[in-house]
mmCIF file of C-alpha atoms in Angstrom:
data_model
loop_
_atom_site.group_PDB
_atom_site.id
_atom_site.type_symbol
_atom_site.label_atom_id
_atom_site.label_comp_id
_atom_site.label_asym_id
_atom_site.label_seq_id
_atom_site.Cartn_x
_atom_site.Cartn_y
_atom_site.Cartn_z
ATOM 1 C CA GLU A 1 17.247 -16.550 -5.165
ATOM 2 C CA TRP A 2 16.423 -15.630 -1.834
ATOM 3 C CA ASP A 3 18.722 -16.929 1.678
ATOM 4 C CA VAL A 4 15.868 -18.853 4.198
ATOM 5 C CA VAL A 5 16.842 -19.004 7.806
ATOM 6 C CA ASP A 6 14.589 -21.649 9.034
ATOM 7 C CA PHE A 7 14.536 -20.853 12.637
ATOM 8 C CA GLY A 8 13.733 -24.470 12.628
ATOM 9 C CA ASN A 9 10.956 -26.707 15.681
ATOM 10 C CA ASP A 10 10.470 -25.904 19.777
ATOM 11 C CA CYS A 11 13.388 -27.960 21.006
ATOM 12 C CA THR A 12 13.794 -28.449 24.318
ATOM 13 C CA VAL A 13 17.404 -29.820 24.913
ATOM 14 C CA GLY A 14 19.779 -27.846 27.855
ATOM 15 C CA LEU A 15 21.386 -24.582 27.212
ATOM 16 C CA GLN A 16 22.643 -23.687 30.800
ATOM 17 C CA GLU A 17 26.170 -25.757 30.121
ATOM 18 C CA HIS A 18 26.189 -23.445 26.707
ATOM 19 C CA LEU A 19 25.506 -20.501 28.588
ATOM 20 C CA GLU A 20 27.372 -17.106 29.578
ATOM 21 C CA CYS A 21 25.474 -14.654 31.265
ATOM 22 C CA ARG A 22 26.241 -11.227 33.905
ATOM 23 C CA PHE A 23 23.777 -9.623 34.960
ATOM 24 C CA ILE A 24 23.072 -6.242 36.461
ATOM 25 C CA PRO A 25 20.657 -5.590 39.255
ATOM 26 C CA LEU A 26 18.531 -2.070 38.010
ATOM 27 C CA GLU A 27 18.744 0.281 41.089
ATOM 28 C CA THR A 28 15.426 1.034 42.635
ATOM 29 C CA LYS A 29 14.112 4.237 43.788
ATOM 30 C CA ASP A 30 10.870 6.348 44.397
ATOM 31 C CA SER A 31 10.358 7.823 41.352
ATOM 32 C CA VAL A 32 12.052 5.350 39.281
ATOM 33 C CA LEU A 33 10.092 2.025 38.894
ATOM 34 C CA LEU A 34 10.081 0.464 35.541
ATOM 35 C CA LYS A 35 6.554 -1.626 34.767
ATOM 36 C CA ASP A 36 7.917 -2.901 31.197
ATOM 37 C CA LEU A 37 11.581 -2.544 29.491
ATOM 38 C CA TYR A 38 11.209 -2.186 26.044
ATOM 39 C CA ARG A 39 14.375 -1.124 24.754
ATOM 40 C CA VAL A 40 17.799 -1.739 26.162
ATOM 41 C CA CYS A 41 20.880 0.032 24.809
ATOM 42 C CA TRP A 42 24.415 0.442 25.582
ATOM 43 C CA VAL A 43 26.435 3.536 25.499
ATOM 44 C CA ASP A 44 30.623 3.192 26.934
ATOM 45 C CA ASP A 45 29.756 2.522 30.325
ATOM 46 C CA ARG A 46 26.615 3.504 30.664
ATOM 47 C CA ILE A 47 22.669 1.720 29.675
ATOM 48 C CA PHE A 48 19.567 3.575 28.406
ATOM 49 C CA VAL A 49 16.483 1.542 29.517
ATOM 50 C CA PHE A 50 13.506 2.580 27.937
ATOM 51 C CA ASP A 51 9.769 1.818 29.394
ATOM 52 C CA ARG A 52 7.425 2.353 26.793
ATOM 53 C CA SER A 53 4.602 2.124 29.824
ATOM 54 C CA ASP A 54 1.545 4.117 29.922
ATOM 55 C CA GLU A 55 2.078 5.113 33.375
ATOM 56 C CA ILE A 56 5.847 5.482 33.350
ATOM 57 C CA ASN A 57 6.911 6.485 29.145
ATOM 58 C CA ALA A 58 9.990 7.569 29.665
ATOM 59 C CA LEU A 59 13.697 6.808 29.032
ATOM 60 C CA PHE A 60 16.103 6.602 32.317
ATOM 61 C CA VAL A 61 19.895 5.997 32.207
ATOM 62 C CA PHE A 62 21.982 3.782 34.659
ATOM 63 C CA SER A 63 25.536 3.364 34.545
ATOM 64 C CA ASP A 64 26.761 -0.272 33.888
ATOM 65 C CA GLN A 65 27.071 -1.503 37.290
ATOM 66 C CA GLY A 66 23.277 -0.614 37.508
ATOM 67 C CA ASN A 67 22.948 2.255 39.259
ATOM 68 C CA PHE A 68 20.301 5.000 38.361
ATOM 69 C CA ILE A 69 22.129 8.453 36.794
ATOM 70 C CA THR A 70 19.249 10.322 35.275
ATOM 71 C CA ARG A 71 15.682 10.520 33.320
ATOM 72 C CA VAL A 72 16.021 11.843 30.045
ATOM 73 C CA GLY A 73 13.548 14.917 29.098
ATOM 74 C CA LEU A 74 10.059 15.331 30.485
ATOM 75 C CA ARG A 75 6.573 14.497 29.789
ATOM 76 C CA GLY A 76 4.002 16.895 29.232
ATOM 77 C CA GLN A 77 2.770 19.638 27.119
ATOM 78 C CA GLY A 78 5.276 22.278 26.927
ATOM 79 C CA PRO A 79 7.477 23.480 24.206
ATOM 80 C CA GLU A 80 10.177 20.837 24.974
ATOM 81 C CA GLU A 81 8.141 18.173 26.133
ATOM 82 C CA TYR A 82 6.978 14.916 25.002
ATOM 83 C CA LEU A 83 3.377 13.288 24.894
ATOM 84 C CA TYR A 84 4.570 9.279 24.163
ATOM 85 C CA LEU A 85 7.541 7.730 23.719
ATOM 86 C CA THR A 86 7.740 4.980 21.216
ATOM 87 C CA HIS A 87 11.096 5.601 20.354
ATOM 88 C CA PHE A 88 15.059 6.596 21.275
ATOM 89 C CA PHE A 89 18.211 6.658 18.982
ATOM 90 C CA VAL A 90 21.998 6.992 19.798
ATOM 91 C CA ASP A 91 23.899 8.904 17.732
ATOM 92 C CA GLU A 92 27.360 8.505 19.311
ATOM 93 C CA LYS A 93 29.286 10.361 16.564
ATOM 94 C CA GLU A 94 27.779 12.966 16.882
ATOM 95 C CA ARG A 95 26.999 12.395 20.317
ATOM 96 C CA ILE A 96 23.270 13.325 19.556
ATOM 97 C CA LEU A 97 20.367 11.430 21.707
ATOM 98 C CA THR A 98 17.107 10.959 19.745
ATOM 99 C CA LEU A 99 13.831 10.473 21.078
ATOM 100 C CA VAL A 100 10.745 10.007 18.673
ATOM 101 C CA ASP A 101 6.962 11.577 20.349
ATOM 102 C CA PHE A 102 4.782 9.836 18.776
ATOM 103 C CA GLY A 103 1.895 11.320 21.155
ATOM 104 C CA GLY A 104 3.430 15.037 19.242
ATOM 105 C CA THR A 105 4.647 13.757 15.963
ATOM 106 C CA ALA A 106 7.801 14.288 17.050
ATOM 107 C CA LEU A 107 11.914 14.588 16.733
ATOM 108 C CA LEU A 108 12.840 16.035 20.246
ATOM 109 C CA ARG A 109 17.316 15.661 20.289
ATOM 110 C CA TYR A 110 19.547 15.406 23.090
ATOM 111 C CA ASP A 111 23.191 15.995 23.937
ATOM 112 C CA LEU A 112 24.395 12.099 24.779
ATOM 113 C CA ASP A 113 26.538 12.955 27.247
ATOM 114 C CA THR A 114 24.866 16.305 29.286
ATOM 115 C CA TYR A 115 21.302 14.992 28.398
ATOM 116 C CA GLN A 116 20.147 18.545 27.967
ATOM 117 C CA TYR A 117 17.527 19.321 25.483
ATOM 118 C CA ILE A 118 18.982 20.598 21.807
ATOM 119 C CA SER A 119 16.137 21.008 19.658
ATOM 120 C CA THR A 120 12.225 19.721 18.631
ATOM 121 C CA GLN A 121 11.872 18.262 14.627
ATOM 122 C CA ASP A 122 7.732 18.138 13.980
ATOM 123 C CA VAL A 123 7.369 14.821 11.797
ATOM 124 C CA ALA A 124 4.763 15.834 9.444
ATOM 125 C CA ASP A 125 3.208 11.628 8.923
ATOM 126 C CA TYR A 126 2.024 8.928 11.270
ATOM 127 C CA PHE A 127 3.668 6.011 11.627
ATOM 128 C CA VAL A 128 4.253 3.024 13.968
ATOM 129 C CA ASP A 129 7.954 2.113 13.246
ATOM 130 C CA CYS A 130 11.300 4.949 12.585
ATOM 131 C CA ALA A 131 14.358 4.684 11.954
ATOM 132 C CA PRO A 132 17.786 7.199 11.701
ATOM 133 C CA LEU A 133 19.626 6.104 7.874
ATOM 134 C CA ASP A 134 21.745 8.369 8.811
ATOM 135 C CA LYS A 135 22.558 12.740 10.794
ATOM 136 C CA GLU A 136 19.727 14.229 8.481
ATOM 137 C CA ASN A 137 17.809 11.129 6.630
ATOM 138 C CA TRP A 138 14.764 9.197 8.666
ATOM 139 C CA ILE A 139 13.058 6.056 6.937
ATOM 140 C CA TRP A 140 9.434 5.863 8.501
ATOM 141 C CA TYR A 141 7.029 2.632 8.702
ATOM 142 C CA TYR A 142 3.049 2.707 9.234
ATOM 143 C CA PRO A 143 1.208 -0.288 8.614
ATOM 144 C CA LEU A 144 -2.031 1.726 6.548
ATOM 145 C CA GLY A 145 0.495 2.888 3.796
ATOM 146 C CA PHE A 146 1.726 6.381 2.767
ATOM 147 C CA ALA A 147 -0.393 7.199 0.280
ATOM 148 C CA THR A 148 1.134 8.792 -3.479
ATOM 149 C CA PRO A 149 -1.749 11.279 -5.806
ATOM 150 C CA GLN A 150 -1.971 7.998 -7.938
ATOM 151 C CA ARG A 151 -3.613 6.222 -4.193
ATOM 152 C CA GLU A 152 -0.772 4.100 -4.554
ATOM 153 C CA ASN A 153 0.113 2.559 -0.803
ATOM 154 C CA PHE A 154 3.405 2.064 -0.034
ATOM 155 C CA TYR A 155 4.683 1.084 3.756
ATOM 156 C CA LEU A 156 7.726 2.672 4.206
ATOM 157 C CA LYS A 157 8.529 6.887 3.299
ATOM 158 C CA ALA A 158 12.354 8.144 3.485
ATOM 159 C CA THR A 159 12.544 11.406 4.680
ATOM 160 C CA TYR A 160 15.557 13.536 4.363
ATOM 161 C CA ARG A 161 16.579 16.945 5.744
ATOM 162 C CA LYS A 162 13.966 18.982 7.849
ATOM 163 C CA GLY A 163 11.408 15.911 6.964
ATOM 164 C CA GLU A 164 11.235 16.311 2.755
ATOM 165 C CA GLN A 165 9.754 12.822 0.990
ATOM 166 C CA ASP A 166 12.909 11.497 -0.528
ATOM 167 C CA ALA A 167 11.252 8.004 -1.710
ATOM 168 C CA LEU A 168 8.350 5.626 -0.940
ATOM 169 C CA LEU A 169 9.681 1.744 -0.481
ATOM 170 C CA GLY A 170 7.827 -1.609 -0.198
ATOM 171 C CA PRO A 171 4.114 -1.842 -2.286
ATOM 172 C CA ALA A 172 1.766 -1.787 -0.249
ATOM 173 C CA TYR A 173 0.069 -5.193 -0.427
ATOM 174 C CA PHE A 174 -2.962 -4.939 2.897
ATOM 175 C CA THR A 175 -3.198 -2.260 4.985
ATOM 176 C CA SER A 176 -4.422 -2.685 8.539
ATOM 177 C CA GLY A 177 -4.669 -0.467 11.946
ATOM 178 C CA HIS A 178 -4.700 -3.875 13.767
ATOM 179 C CA THR A 179 -1.182 -5.952 12.597
ATOM 180 C CA ILE A 180 0.605 -7.346 15.543
ATOM 181 C CA ASN A 181 4.203 -4.998 16.871
ATOM 182 C CA GLY A 182 4.319 -3.262 13.934
ATOM 183 C CA SER A 183 6.672 -1.244 16.082
ATOM 184 C CA LYS A 184 9.076 -4.136 15.551
ATOM 185 C CA THR A 185 9.082 -3.866 11.780
ATOM 186 C CA LEU A 186 12.962 -2.316 11.505
ATOM 187 C CA HIS A 187 16.019 -4.163 12.813
ATOM 188 C CA ALA A 188 19.803 -2.510 12.888
ATOM 189 C CA PHE A 189 22.874 -4.498 12.311
ATOM 190 C CA ALA A 190 26.409 -3.310 11.426
ATOM 191 C CA GLY A 191 25.386 -0.006 10.879
ATOM 192 C CA ASP A 192 22.472 -1.035 8.133
ATOM 193 C CA TRP A 193 18.575 -0.950 8.420
ATOM 194 C CA TYR A 194 16.330 -3.551 7.733
ATOM 195 C CA ALA A 195 12.311 -3.851 7.567
ATOM 196 C CA HIS A 196 10.624 -6.844 7.330
ATOM 197 C CA PHE A 197 5.987 -6.421 6.582
ATOM 198 C CA PRO A 198 3.008 -7.898 8.223
ATOM 199 C CA PHE A 199 2.506 -11.626 7.639
ATOM 200 C CA THR A 200 5.326 -12.097 4.971
ATOM 201 C CA PRO A 201 8.912 -13.657 5.511
ATOM 202 C CA GLU A 202 10.759 -11.290 3.178
ATOM 203 C CA VAL A 203 13.845 -8.532 4.839
ATOM 204 C CA TRP A 204 14.448 -6.174 3.418
ATOM 205 C CA LYS A 205 17.616 -4.375 3.906
ATOM 206 C CA VAL A 206 17.238 -0.476 3.633
ATOM 207 C CA LYS A 207 20.460 0.687 0.857
ATOM 208 C CA ASP A 208 20.531 4.320 -0.588
ATOM 209 C CA GLY A 209 16.816 4.841 -1.338
ATOM 210 C CA MET A 210 15.942 1.435 -2.404
ATOM 211 C CA LEU A 211 14.715 -2.205 -0.803
ATOM 212 C CA GLU A 212 17.370 -4.788 -1.117
ATOM 213 C CA PRO A 213 16.595 -8.604 -0.607
ATOM 214 C CA ALA A 214 18.399 -9.499 2.579
ATOM 215 C CA TYR A 215 16.837 -13.276 3.133
ATOM 216 C CA LYS A 216 13.673 -15.368 4.013
ATOM 217 C CA VAL A 217 12.727 -16.358 7.250
ATOM 218 C CA ARG A 218 10.746 -19.474 8.226
ATOM 219 C CA PHE A 219 9.859 -21.311 11.619
ATOM 220 C CA GLY A 220 10.299 -25.307 11.001
ATOM 221 C CA ASP A 221 6.527 -26.251 11.071
ATOM 222 C CA LYS A 222 4.598 -23.236 11.885
ATOM 223 C CA SER A 223 4.271 -20.725 8.898
ATOM 224 C CA MET A 224 2.854 -16.977 8.601
ATOM 225 C CA PRO A 225 -0.929 -16.373 6.928
ATOM 226 C CA PRO A 226 -1.816 -16.458 3.609
ATOM 227 C CA ILE A 227 -2.365 -12.626 2.493
ATOM 228 C CA GLU A 228 -5.638 -13.511 1.284
ATOM 229 C CA TYR A 229 -7.009 -14.863 4.940
ATOM 230 C CA VAL A 230 -5.875 -11.566 6.393
ATOM 231 C CA LYS A 231 -7.772 -9.569 3.529
ATOM 232 C CA GLU A 232 -10.927 -11.953 4.669
ATOM 233 C CA LYS A 233 -10.635 -11.666 8.401
ATOM 234 C CA GLY A 234 -9.718 -8.039 8.077
ATOM 235 C CA ARG A 235 -12.114 -6.802 5.873
ATOM 236 C CA GLY A 236 -13.751 -3.651 5.979
ATOM 237 C CA GLY A 237 -11.161 -2.326 8.562
ATOM 238 C CA ARG A 238 -12.477 -5.309 11.450
ATOM 239 C CA ASP A 239 -9.803 -5.951 14.439
ATOM 240 C CA PHE A 240 -8.759 -9.180 13.060
ATOM 241 C CA SER A 241 -6.324 -9.654 15.979
ATOM 242 C CA GLY A 242 -8.172 -12.227 18.283
ATOM 243 C CA ASP A 243 -8.861 -14.468 15.064
ATOM 244 C CA LEU A 244 -5.319 -14.424 14.513
ATOM 245 C CA PHE A 245 -3.844 -15.164 18.458
ATOM 246 C CA ARG A 246 -6.370 -18.222 17.903
ATOM 247 C CA SER A 247 -5.188 -19.282 14.057
ATOM 248 C CA GLY A 248 -2.859 -21.591 14.708
ATOM 249 C CA TYR A 249 -0.286 -19.182 12.033
ATOM 250 C CA VAL A 250 2.799 -17.299 13.191
ATOM 251 C CA ASN A 251 1.495 -13.235 14.073
ATOM 252 C CA SER A 252 4.374 -11.360 14.054
ATOM 253 C CA PHE A 253 8.020 -11.588 14.620
ATOM 254 C CA GLY A 254 10.711 -9.194 15.691
ATOM 255 C CA LEU A 255 14.537 -9.864 14.557
ATOM 256 C CA LEU A 256 17.631 -8.637 16.432
ATOM 257 C CA GLU A 257 21.570 -9.885 16.088
ATOM 258 C CA THR A 258 25.103 -10.505 16.741
ATOM 259 C CA GLU A 259 27.237 -11.280 14.773
ATOM 260 C CA GLN A 260 27.106 -14.612 15.360
ATOM 261 C CA ILE A 261 23.472 -15.142 16.029
ATOM 262 C CA LEU A 262 20.052 -13.903 14.289
ATOM 263 C CA HIS A 263 17.199 -14.328 17.087
ATOM 264 C CA ALA A 264 13.535 -14.387 16.159
ATOM 265 C CA THR A 265 10.922 -13.439 18.798
ATOM 266 C CA TYR A 266 7.771 -14.712 17.496
ATOM 267 C CA MET A 267 3.993 -15.491 18.196
ATOM 268 C CA CYS A 268 2.323 -18.166 17.423
ATOM 269 C CA ASP A 269 -1.005 -20.128 19.121
ATOM 270 C CA LYS A 270 -0.366 -17.735 21.795
ATOM 271 C CA VAL A 271 2.878 -18.609 22.829
ATOM 272 C CA THR A 272 6.195 -16.387 22.999
ATOM 273 C CA TYR A 273 9.003 -18.649 20.408
ATOM 274 C CA PHE A 274 12.574 -17.644 21.180
ATOM 275 C CA GLY A 275 14.521 -18.762 17.862
ATOM 276 C CA PHE A 276 18.707 -18.721 17.656
ATOM 277 C CA TYR A 277 19.530 -19.348 13.970
ATOM 278 C CA ASP A 278 23.854 -19.659 14.569
ATOM 279 C CA LYS A 279 25.486 -17.526 10.596
ATOM 280 C CA ASP A 280 28.298 -19.472 11.132
ATOM 281 C CA ARG A 281 27.224 -23.107 11.361
ATOM 282 C CA LYS A 282 23.669 -22.378 9.787
ATOM 283 C CA GLU A 283 21.930 -24.515 12.447
ATOM 284 C CA ALA A 284 19.165 -22.986 14.789
ATOM 285 C CA PHE A 285 17.124 -23.806 17.440
ATOM 286 C CA SER A 286 14.294 -22.258 19.369
ATOM 287 C CA TYR A 287 12.192 -22.489 22.307
ATOM 288 C CA ALA A 288 8.821 -22.191 23.116
ATOM 289 C CA PHE A 289 8.961 -19.626 26.305
ATOM 290 C CA PRO A 290 8.386 -22.041 29.021
ATOM 291 C CA ASN A 291 11.205 -24.788 27.358
ATOM 292 C CA PHE A 292 13.363 -21.665 27.210
ATOM 293 C CA ILE A 293 13.442 -20.910 31.075
ATOM 294 C CA ARG A 294 13.723 -24.381 31.855
ATOM 295 C CA ALA A 295 16.703 -24.798 29.292
ATOM 296 C CA THR A 296 18.112 -21.911 30.415
ATOM 297 C CA GLY A 297 17.360 -22.020 34.143
ATOM 298 C CA LEU A 298 16.996 -18.710 34.051
ATOM 299 C CA THR A 299 14.326 -18.244 36.314
ATOM 300 C CA GLY A 300 11.928 -14.780 36.046
ATOM 301 C CA PHE A 301 13.114 -14.147 32.480
ATOM 302 C CA TYR A 302 10.714 -12.741 30.379
ATOM 303 C CA GLY A 303 11.941 -11.435 27.125
ATOM 304 C CA ILE A 304 14.770 -10.096 24.975
ATOM 305 C CA CYS A 305 15.346 -5.796 24.704
ATOM 306 C CA GLY A 306 18.501 -5.483 22.886
ATOM 307 C CA VAL A 307 22.067 -6.522 21.799
ATOM 308 C CA TYR A 308 25.332 -5.520 23.165
ATOM 309 C CA LYS A 309 28.030 -6.217 21.623
ATOM 310 C CA ASP A 310 28.092 -10.543 21.194
ATOM 311 C CA TYR A 311 25.300 -10.582 23.479
ATOM 312 C CA PHE A 312 21.213 -10.782 23.468
ATOM 313 C CA ILE A 313 20.227 -8.610 26.813
ATOM 314 C CA GLY A 314 17.426 -9.817 28.637
ATOM 315 C CA LYS A 315 15.158 -9.116 31.604
ATOM 316 C CA ILE A 316 14.004 -10.995 34.049
ATOM 317 C CA SER A 317 11.492 -10.099 37.168
ATOM 318 C CA SER A 318 12.174 -9.648 40.337
ATOM 319 C CA THR A 319 8.927 -10.472 41.499
ATOM 320 C CA VAL A 320 9.013 -14.162 40.234
ATOM 321 C CA LEU A 321 12.612 -14.453 40.596
ATOM 322 C CA LEU A 322 12.081 -14.435 44.384
ATOM 323 C CA ARG A 323 9.533 -16.925 44.427
ATOM 324 C CA ASN A 324 11.414 -19.448 42.684
ATOM 325 C CA GLN A 325 14.339 -21.393 42.590
ATOM 326 C CA ILE A 326 17.124 -19.143 41.426
ATOM 327 C CA HIS A 327 20.487 -21.441 39.506
ATOM 328 C CA TYR A 328 22.777 -18.609 39.273
ATOM 329 C CA GLU A 329 25.530 -17.729 42.134
ATOM 330 C CA ASP A 330 25.293 -14.659 41.063
ATOM 331 C CA LEU A 331 22.198 -14.182 40.783
ATOM 332 C CA ARG A 332 21.057 -15.760 44.174
ATOM 333 C CA ARG A 333 23.675 -13.418 45.499
ATOM 334 C CA ILE A 334 21.847 -9.945 43.972
ATOM 335 C CA ALA A 335 18.564 -11.938 44.962
ATOM 336 C CA GLU A 336 19.614 -11.485 48.513
ATOM 337 C CA ASN A 337 19.632 -7.932 48.796
ATOM 338 C CA ARG A 338 16.500 -7.712 46.406
ATOM 339 C CA THR A 339 12.134 -6.987 47.108
ATOM 340 C CA GLN A 340 9.828 -7.956 45.072
ATOM 341 C CA ASP A 341 8.648 -4.937 43.776
ATOM 342 C CA ASP A 342 12.404 -3.983 42.644
ATOM 343 C CA ASN A 343 12.753 -3.215 39.112
ATOM 344 C CA PRO A 344 14.340 -5.962 37.024
ATOM 345 C CA ILE A 345 17.932 -7.371 36.796
ATOM 346 C CA LEU A 346 19.345 -7.718 33.148
ATOM 347 C CA CYS A 347 20.458 -10.555 32.586
ATOM 348 C CA LEU A 348 23.376 -10.120 29.620
ATOM 349 C CA PHE A 349 24.230 -13.592 27.807
ATOM 350 C CA LYS A 350 24.683 -15.605 25.078
ATOM 351 C CA ILE A 351 24.659 -18.712 23.763
ATOM 352 C CA GLU A 352 28.002 -21.085 23.084
ATOM 353 C CA ARG A 353 27.378 -24.754 21.758
ATOM 354 C CA SER A 354 30.178 -26.698 21.115
#
């Protein structure tokens, strides 16, 4: 029997007195103008910031005070360059940094401390999401499925060594190139990787070449679309994402975890929601995006892009911040030295409800 995590209905209760925050302004340079902070990762005393936008599409390194250090890799068509990055991964034990080049279907490896290029490994298949299971083994997700000779499709493909297939996992019950947020299918916690598939509530643990049931998610009175609905809307390869956005169903969700809190960012009726589930108390609370801003007082906040220890890492727009009232003294001091064109401010926060 599955454990169920229900993120509950939208609430409006104030959170400011339960919020512990730390703010880090990212240094702005002419060569470092960030557009879309997709993922942020802490390593030692450095912050790795991935801008996934088409215009920038690069991985930058900052100090833990927000001072710019370097950019990793170069974009181009040369032998040590990438075409379009979608992910990056850090192996702190082996001191390896891996950039995932979706455009060139390759893995580019760099020294984690010197940022020097080491090698490139070609990837044989198309993919939308991926993760390293260990030093040599990887897992790949593709919403159109990986096919067997018998024309069976699976969402996940495990590979080992130089990309040789090890296993196919997760039978594909619905395949389409138009699913939403497929690049957030996988998430890591406590050294393990977890997967969920389009329009279904089950979350699976990837373990020893198999999928183990972990838990199911619910979103209070909001539901995910029936599979028959998306099959009908997506018949013949039709792009049905517009229908989903207008449908009133939860069309996608992404998960992040700390030791205490499981977080879901999910979308329903063109509104983004932030859900938090306290694992010890088995209590949940969710906020529609505007309500979260009001409840926390985090002016300019526009999304969660990582975890660090027991903190979630959020991002604050300098442009929006400077146009509105600021509720935190630390943030006010930072704003005094910012302009509207400056890079975002990182917000590390944790919620401690009494």
